PDB file of C-alpha atoms in Angstrom:
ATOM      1  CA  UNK A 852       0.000   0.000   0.000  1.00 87.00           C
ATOM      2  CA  UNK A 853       2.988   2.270  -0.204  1.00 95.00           C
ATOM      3  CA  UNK A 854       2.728   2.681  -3.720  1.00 95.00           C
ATOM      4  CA  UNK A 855      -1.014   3.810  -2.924  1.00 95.00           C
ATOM      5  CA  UNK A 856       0.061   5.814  -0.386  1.00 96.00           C
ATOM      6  CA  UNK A 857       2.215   7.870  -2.400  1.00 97.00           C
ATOM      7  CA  UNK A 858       0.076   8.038  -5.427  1.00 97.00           C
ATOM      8  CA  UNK A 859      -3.059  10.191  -3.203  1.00 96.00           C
ATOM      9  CA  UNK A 860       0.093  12.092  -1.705  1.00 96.00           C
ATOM     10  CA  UNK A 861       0.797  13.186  -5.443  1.00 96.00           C
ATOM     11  CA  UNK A 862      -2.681  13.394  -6.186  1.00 96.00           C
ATOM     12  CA  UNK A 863      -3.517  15.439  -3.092  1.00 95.00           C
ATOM     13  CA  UNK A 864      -1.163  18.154  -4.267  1.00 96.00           C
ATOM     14  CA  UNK A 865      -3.174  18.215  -7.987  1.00 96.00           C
ATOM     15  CA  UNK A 866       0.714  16.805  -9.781  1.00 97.00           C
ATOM     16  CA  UNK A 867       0.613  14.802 -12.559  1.00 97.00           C
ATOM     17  CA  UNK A 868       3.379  12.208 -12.762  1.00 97.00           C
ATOM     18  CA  UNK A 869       5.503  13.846 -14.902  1.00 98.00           C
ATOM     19  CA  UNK A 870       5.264  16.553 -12.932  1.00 97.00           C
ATOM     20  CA  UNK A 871       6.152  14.748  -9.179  1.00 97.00           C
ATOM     21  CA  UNK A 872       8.644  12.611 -11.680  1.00 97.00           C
ATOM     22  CA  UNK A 873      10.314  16.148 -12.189  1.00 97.00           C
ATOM     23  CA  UNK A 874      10.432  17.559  -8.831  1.00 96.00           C
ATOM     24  CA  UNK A 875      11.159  14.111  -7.337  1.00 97.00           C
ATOM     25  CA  UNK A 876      13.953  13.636  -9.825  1.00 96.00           C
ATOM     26  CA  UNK A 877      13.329  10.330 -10.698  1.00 97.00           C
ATOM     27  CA  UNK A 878      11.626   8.962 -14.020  1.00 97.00           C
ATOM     28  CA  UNK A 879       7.473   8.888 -14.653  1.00 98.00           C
ATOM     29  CA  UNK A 880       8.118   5.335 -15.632  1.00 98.00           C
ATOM     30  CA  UNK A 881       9.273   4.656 -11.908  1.00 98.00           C
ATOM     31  CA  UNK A 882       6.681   6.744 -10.554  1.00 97.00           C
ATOM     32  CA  UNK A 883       4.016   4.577 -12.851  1.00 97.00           C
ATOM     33  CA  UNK A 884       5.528   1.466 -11.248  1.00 98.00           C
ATOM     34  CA  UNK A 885       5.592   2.483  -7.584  1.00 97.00           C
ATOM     35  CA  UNK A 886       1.765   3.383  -7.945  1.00 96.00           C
ATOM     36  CA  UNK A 887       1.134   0.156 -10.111  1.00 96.00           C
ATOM     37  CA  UNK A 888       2.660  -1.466  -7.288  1.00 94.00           C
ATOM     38  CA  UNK A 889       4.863  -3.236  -9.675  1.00 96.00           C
ATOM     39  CA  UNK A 890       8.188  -1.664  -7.839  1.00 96.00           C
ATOM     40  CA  UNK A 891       8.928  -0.811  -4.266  1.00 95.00           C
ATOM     41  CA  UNK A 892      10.167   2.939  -3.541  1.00 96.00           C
ATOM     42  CA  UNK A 893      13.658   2.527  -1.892  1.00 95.00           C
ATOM     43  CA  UNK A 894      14.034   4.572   1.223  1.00 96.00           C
ATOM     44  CA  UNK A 895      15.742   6.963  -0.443  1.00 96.00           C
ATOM     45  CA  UNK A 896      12.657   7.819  -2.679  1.00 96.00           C
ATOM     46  CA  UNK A 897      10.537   8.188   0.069  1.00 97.00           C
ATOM     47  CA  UNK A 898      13.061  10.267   1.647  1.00 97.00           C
ATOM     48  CA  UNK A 899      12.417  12.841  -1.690  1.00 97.00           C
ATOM     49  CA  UNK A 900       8.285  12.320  -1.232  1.00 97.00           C
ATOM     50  CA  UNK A 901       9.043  14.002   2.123  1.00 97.00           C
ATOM     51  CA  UNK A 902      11.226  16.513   1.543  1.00 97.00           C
ATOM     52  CA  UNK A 903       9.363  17.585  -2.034  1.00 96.00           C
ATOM     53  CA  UNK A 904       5.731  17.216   0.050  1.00 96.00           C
ATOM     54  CA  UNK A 905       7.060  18.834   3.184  1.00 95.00           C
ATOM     55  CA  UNK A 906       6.575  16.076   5.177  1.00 96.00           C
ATOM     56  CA  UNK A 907       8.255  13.752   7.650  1.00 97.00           C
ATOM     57  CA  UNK A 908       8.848   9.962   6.296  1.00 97.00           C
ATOM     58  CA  UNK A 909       7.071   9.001   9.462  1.00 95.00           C
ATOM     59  CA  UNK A 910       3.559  10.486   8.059  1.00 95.00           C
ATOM     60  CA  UNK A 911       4.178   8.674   4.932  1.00 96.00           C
ATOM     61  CA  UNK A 912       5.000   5.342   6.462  1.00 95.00           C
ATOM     62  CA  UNK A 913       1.910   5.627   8.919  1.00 94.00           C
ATOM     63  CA  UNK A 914      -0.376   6.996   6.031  1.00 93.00           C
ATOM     64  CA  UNK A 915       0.301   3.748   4.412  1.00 94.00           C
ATOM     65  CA  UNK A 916      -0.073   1.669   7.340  1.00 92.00           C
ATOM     66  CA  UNK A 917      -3.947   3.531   7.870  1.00 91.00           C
ATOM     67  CA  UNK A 918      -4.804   2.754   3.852  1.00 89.00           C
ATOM     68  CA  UNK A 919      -3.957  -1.248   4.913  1.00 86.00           C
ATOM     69  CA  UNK A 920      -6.367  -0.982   8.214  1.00 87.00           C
ATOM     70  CA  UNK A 921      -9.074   0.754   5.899  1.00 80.00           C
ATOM     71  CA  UNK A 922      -7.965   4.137   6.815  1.00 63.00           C
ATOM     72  CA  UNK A 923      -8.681   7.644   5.025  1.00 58.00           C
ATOM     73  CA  UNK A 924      -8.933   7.518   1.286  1.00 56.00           C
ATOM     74  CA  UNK A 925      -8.465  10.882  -0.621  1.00 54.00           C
ATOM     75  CA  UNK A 926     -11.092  11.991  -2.952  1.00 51.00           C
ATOM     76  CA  UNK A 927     -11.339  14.406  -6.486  1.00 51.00           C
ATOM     77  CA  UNK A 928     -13.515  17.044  -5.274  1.00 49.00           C
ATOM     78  CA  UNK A 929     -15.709  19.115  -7.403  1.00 48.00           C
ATOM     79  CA  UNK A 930     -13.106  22.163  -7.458  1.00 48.00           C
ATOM     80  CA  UNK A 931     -10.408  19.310  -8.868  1.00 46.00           C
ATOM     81  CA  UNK A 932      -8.454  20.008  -5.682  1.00 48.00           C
ATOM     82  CA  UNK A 933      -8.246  17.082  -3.668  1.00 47.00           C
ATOM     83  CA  UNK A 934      -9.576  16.654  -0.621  1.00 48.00           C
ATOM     84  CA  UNK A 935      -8.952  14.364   2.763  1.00 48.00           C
ATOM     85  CA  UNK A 936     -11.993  12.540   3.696  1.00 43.00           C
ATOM     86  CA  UNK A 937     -13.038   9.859   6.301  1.00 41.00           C
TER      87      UNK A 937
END
């Protein structure tokens, strides 16, 4: 659920892929395959989610924890900005 995790973290902040690819500086391929689920983000690309997010690697490891128990999903709302919801 990492992958997940990261992929409403992206979507939260209205980025496409190529556009957290680019400030993550990593490739929209890799970014494809860590949402697909197909590849596991190495520490150190979590490390860039939390610095380019402004956010401790903590809140990212426990956000993806919560989406495994059932947690809080993140929805499109009708202003295209996304929105936390429970």
């Amino acid at each position: 659920m990492l992958g997940e995790a990261l992929r409403l973290i992206r979507v939260y902040h209205d980025l496409k892929q190529k556009q957290a690819a680019e400030r993550l500086g990593v490739s929209t391929s890799y970014i494809s395959e860590i949402e697909k689920g197909t590849k596991t983000p190495t520490l150190e690309t979590i490390e860039r989610y939390a610095k380019a997010f402004d956010m401790p690697v903590s809140s990212i490891i426990f956000f993806s924890e919560s989406l495994e128990q059932g947690g809080p999903t993140i929805a499109r709302a009708p202003s295209s900005r996304a929105r936390c919801l429970r």
